Amino acid sequence: MKNCLECNEKIIGREDKKFCSDGCRNAYNNKINKDSTNLMRNINNKLRKNYRILSDLNPEAKSKTTRSKLLSKGFDFEFFTSIYTTKTGNIYYFLYDQGYMSIENEGFVLVKKDS
């Protein structure tokens, strides 16, 4: 007979069970999956905030905005998930599927990748 991975109580039921209850399974997985450090948590929060800002400003999957508008909403240009360079040398910075590219006069083109 096996013991629960979370509380170490004896498990009753199927042979391949690892937890005695849903509560123990959830508690165990929450511990394993939580952001392990404040650094990770802070970076993930900044990525999430940047993503929300781009999503709000780009509801139609292609639009334009300004640097000052992005900054006024709290956008942090230091945090993005990938960089894409086009064949013509244009550089897009992406937060998951939301991207932006700098254009003239402190402007930005906002795009959304097709899923």
PDB file of C-alpha atoms in Angstrom, residues 7-115:
ATOM      1  CA  CYS A   7       0.318  14.231   3.606  1.00  0.00           C
ATOM      2  CA  ASN A   8       1.878  10.753   3.777  1.00  0.00           C
ATOM      3  CA  GLU A   9      -1.440   9.103   4.772  1.00  0.00           C
ATOM      4  CA  LYS A  10      -2.179   5.613   3.457  1.00  0.00           C
ATOM      5  CA  ILE A  11      -3.933   5.670   0.070  1.00  0.00           C
ATOM      6  CA  ILE A  12      -7.095   3.627  -0.370  1.00  0.00           C
ATOM      7  CA  GLY A  13      -8.327   2.888  -3.870  1.00  0.00           C
ATOM      8  CA  ARG A  14      -6.701   2.369  -7.228  1.00  0.00           C
ATOM      9  CA  GLU A  15      -3.199   0.968  -7.323  1.00  0.00           C
ATOM     10  CA  ASP A  16      -1.785   3.918  -9.318  1.00  0.00           C
ATOM     11  CA  LYS A  17      -3.189   6.682  -7.079  1.00  0.00           C
ATOM     12  CA  LYS A  18      -0.596   9.124  -5.750  1.00  0.00           C
ATOM     13  CA  PHE A  19      -2.789  11.250  -3.458  1.00  0.00           C
ATOM     14  CA  CYS A  20      -5.440  10.506  -0.865  1.00  0.00           C
ATOM     15  CA  SER A  21      -7.700  13.390  -1.966  1.00  0.00           C
ATOM     16  CA  ASP A  22      -8.163  16.194  -4.508  1.00  0.00           C
ATOM     17  CA  GLY A  23      -7.086  18.661  -1.822  1.00  0.00           C
ATOM     18  CA  CYS A  24      -3.734  16.921  -1.349  1.00  0.00           C
ATOM     19  CA  ARG A  25      -3.236  16.646  -5.134  1.00  0.00           C
ATOM     20  CA  ASN A  26      -3.940  20.378  -5.552  1.00  0.00           C
ATOM     21  CA  ALA A  27      -1.700  21.385  -2.635  1.00  0.00           C
ATOM     22  CA  TYR A  28       1.165  19.244  -3.971  1.00  0.00           C
ATOM     23  CA  ASN A  29       0.881  20.606  -7.535  1.00  0.00           C
ATOM     24  CA  ASN A  30       0.548  24.204  -6.335  1.00  0.00           C
ATOM     25  CA  LYS A  31       3.797  23.851  -4.386  1.00  0.00           C
ATOM     26  CA  ILE A  32       5.605  22.346  -7.376  1.00  0.00           C
ATOM     27  CA  ASN A  33       4.298  24.865  -9.925  1.00  0.00           C
ATOM     28  CA  LYS A  34       4.531  28.127  -7.989  1.00  0.00           C
ATOM     29  CA  ASP A  35       7.095  30.681  -9.125  1.00  0.00           C
ATOM     30  CA  SER A  36      10.174  29.665  -7.187  1.00  0.00           C
ATOM     31  CA  THR A  37      11.566  33.153  -6.617  1.00  0.00           C
ATOM     32  CA  ASN A  38      10.471  36.765  -6.379  1.00  0.00           C
ATOM     33  CA  LEU A  39      12.582  37.458  -9.476  1.00  0.00           C
ATOM     34  CA  MET A  40      10.557  35.025 -11.584  1.00  0.00           C
ATOM     35  CA  ARG A  41       7.286  36.301 -10.181  1.00  0.00           C
ATOM     36  CA  ASN A  42       8.233  39.941 -10.890  1.00  0.00           C
ATOM     37  CA  ILE A  43       9.338  39.172 -14.459  1.00  0.00           C
ATOM     38  CA  ASN A  44       6.185  37.171 -15.170  1.00  0.00           C
ATOM     39  CA  ASN A  45       4.067  40.034 -13.792  1.00  0.00           C
ATOM     40  CA  LYS A  46       5.832  42.538 -16.079  1.00  0.00           C
ATOM     41  CA  LEU A  47       5.352  40.258 -19.108  1.00  0.00           C
ATOM     42  CA  ARG A  48       1.661  39.849 -18.239  1.00  0.00           C
ATOM     43  CA  LYS A  49       1.219  43.625 -17.824  1.00  0.00           C
ATOM     44  CA  ASN A  50       2.955  44.365 -21.149  1.00  0.00           C
ATOM     45  CA  TYR A  51       0.808  41.724 -22.868  1.00  0.00           C
ATOM     46  CA  ARG A  52      -2.407  43.234 -21.464  1.00  0.00           C
ATOM     47  CA  ILE A  53      -1.364  46.723 -22.610  1.00  0.00           C
ATOM     48  CA  LEU A  54      -0.648  45.532 -26.163  1.00  0.00           C
ATOM     49  CA  SER A  55      -3.893  43.516 -26.263  1.00  0.00           C
ATOM     50  CA  ASP A  56      -5.932  46.529 -25.116  1.00  0.00           C
ATOM     51  CA  LEU A  57      -4.319  48.846 -27.679  1.00  0.00           C
ATOM     52  CA  ASN A  58      -4.546  46.299 -30.508  1.00  0.00           C
ATOM     53  CA  PRO A  59      -8.084  44.835 -30.567  1.00  0.00           C
ATOM     54  CA  GLU A  60      -8.173  44.429 -34.376  1.00  0.00           C
ATOM     55  CA  ALA A  61      -4.810  42.554 -34.646  1.00  0.00           C
ATOM     56  CA  LYS A  62      -3.093  45.509 -36.367  1.00  0.00           C
ATOM     57  CA  SER A  63      -2.920  49.112 -35.179  1.00  0.00           C
ATOM     58  CA  LYS A  64      -0.607  52.011 -34.364  1.00  0.00           C
ATOM     59  CA  THR A  65       0.255  53.787 -31.143  1.00  0.00           C
ATOM     60  CA  THR A  66       2.927  56.047 -29.670  1.00  0.00           C
ATOM     61  CA  ARG A  67       5.789  55.549 -27.233  1.00  0.00           C
ATOM     62  CA  SER A  68       4.213  58.049 -24.820  1.00  0.00           C
ATOM     63  CA  LYS A  69       0.885  56.178 -24.837  1.00  0.00           C
ATOM     64  CA  LEU A  70       2.636  52.862 -24.088  1.00  0.00           C
ATOM     65  CA  LEU A  71       4.712  54.444 -21.307  1.00  0.00           C
ATOM     66  CA  SER A  72       1.678  56.199 -19.791  1.00  0.00           C
ATOM     67  CA  LYS A  73      -0.004  52.787 -19.403  1.00  0.00           C
ATOM     68  CA  GLY A  74       3.094  51.391 -17.678  1.00  0.00           C
ATOM     69  CA  PHE A  75       4.624  49.467 -20.593  1.00  0.00           C
ATOM     70  CA  ASP A  76       8.205  48.330 -19.887  1.00  0.00           C
ATOM     71  CA  PHE A  77      10.301  48.010 -23.066  1.00  0.00           C
ATOM     72  CA  GLU A  78      12.858  45.832 -21.245  1.00  0.00           C
ATOM     73  CA  PHE A  79      10.463  42.863 -21.087  1.00  0.00           C
ATOM     74  CA  PHE A  80       9.383  40.800 -24.110  1.00  0.00           C
ATOM     75  CA  THR A  81       9.370  37.104 -25.032  1.00  0.00           C
ATOM     76  CA  SER A  82      10.946  37.056 -28.517  1.00  0.00           C
ATOM     77  CA  ILE A  83      12.372  39.122 -31.365  1.00  0.00           C
ATOM     78  CA  TYR A  84      11.481  38.599 -35.031  1.00  0.00           C
ATOM     79  CA  THR A  85      13.467  40.165 -37.872  1.00  0.00           C
ATOM     80  CA  THR A  86      11.738  40.318 -41.264  1.00  0.00           C
ATOM     81  CA  LYS A  87      13.511  39.688 -44.581  1.00  0.00           C
ATOM     82  CA  THR A  88      13.634  43.461 -45.076  1.00  0.00           C
ATOM     83  CA  GLY A  89      15.332  43.964 -41.700  1.00  0.00           C
ATOM     84  CA  ASN A  90      12.359  45.239 -39.687  1.00  0.00           C
ATOM     85  CA  ILE A  91      12.569  44.163 -36.051  1.00  0.00           C
ATOM     86  CA  TYR A  92       9.424  43.166 -34.148  1.00  0.00           C
ATOM     87  CA  TYR A  93       9.434  42.550 -30.418  1.00  0.00           C
ATOM     88  CA  PHE A  94       6.825  40.052 -29.234  1.00  0.00           C
ATOM     89  CA  LEU A  95       5.026  39.251 -26.014  1.00  0.00           C
ATOM     90  CA  TYR A  96       3.736  35.816 -26.917  1.00  0.00           C
ATOM     91  CA  ASP A  97       1.468  36.546 -29.928  1.00  0.00           C
ATOM     92  CA  GLN A  98       1.308  40.357 -29.515  1.00  0.00           C
ATOM     93  CA  GLY A  99       4.096  42.268 -31.247  1.00  0.00           C
ATOM     94  CA  TYR A 100       5.326  45.811 -31.815  1.00  0.00           C
ATOM     95  CA  MET A 101       7.773  47.542 -34.129  1.00  0.00           C
ATOM     96  CA  SER A 102       9.193  51.037 -33.821  1.00  0.00           C
ATOM     97  CA  ILE A 103       8.344  53.409 -36.686  1.00  0.00           C
ATOM     98  CA  GLU A 104       9.041  57.093 -37.354  1.00  0.00           C
ATOM     99  CA  ASN A 105       8.175  59.906 -34.923  1.00  0.00           C
ATOM    100  CA  GLU A 106       8.188  57.744 -31.763  1.00  0.00           C
ATOM    101  CA  GLY A 107       5.396  55.616 -33.238  1.00  0.00           C
ATOM    102  CA  PHE A 108       4.808  51.896 -33.059  1.00  0.00           C
ATOM    103  CA  VAL A 109       2.991  49.402 -35.262  1.00  0.00           C
ATOM    104  CA  LEU A 110       1.167  46.773 -33.184  1.00  0.00           C
ATOM    105  CA  VAL A 111       0.485  43.324 -34.666  1.00  0.00           C
ATOM    106  CA  LYS A 112      -0.923  39.991 -33.551  1.00  0.00           C
ATOM    107  CA  LYS A 113       0.388  36.665 -34.852  1.00  0.00           C
ATOM    108  CA  ASP A 114      -2.139  34.257 -36.265  1.00  0.00           C
ATOM    109  CA  SER A 115      -2.655  31.354 -33.901  1.00  0.00           C
TER     110      SER A 115
END
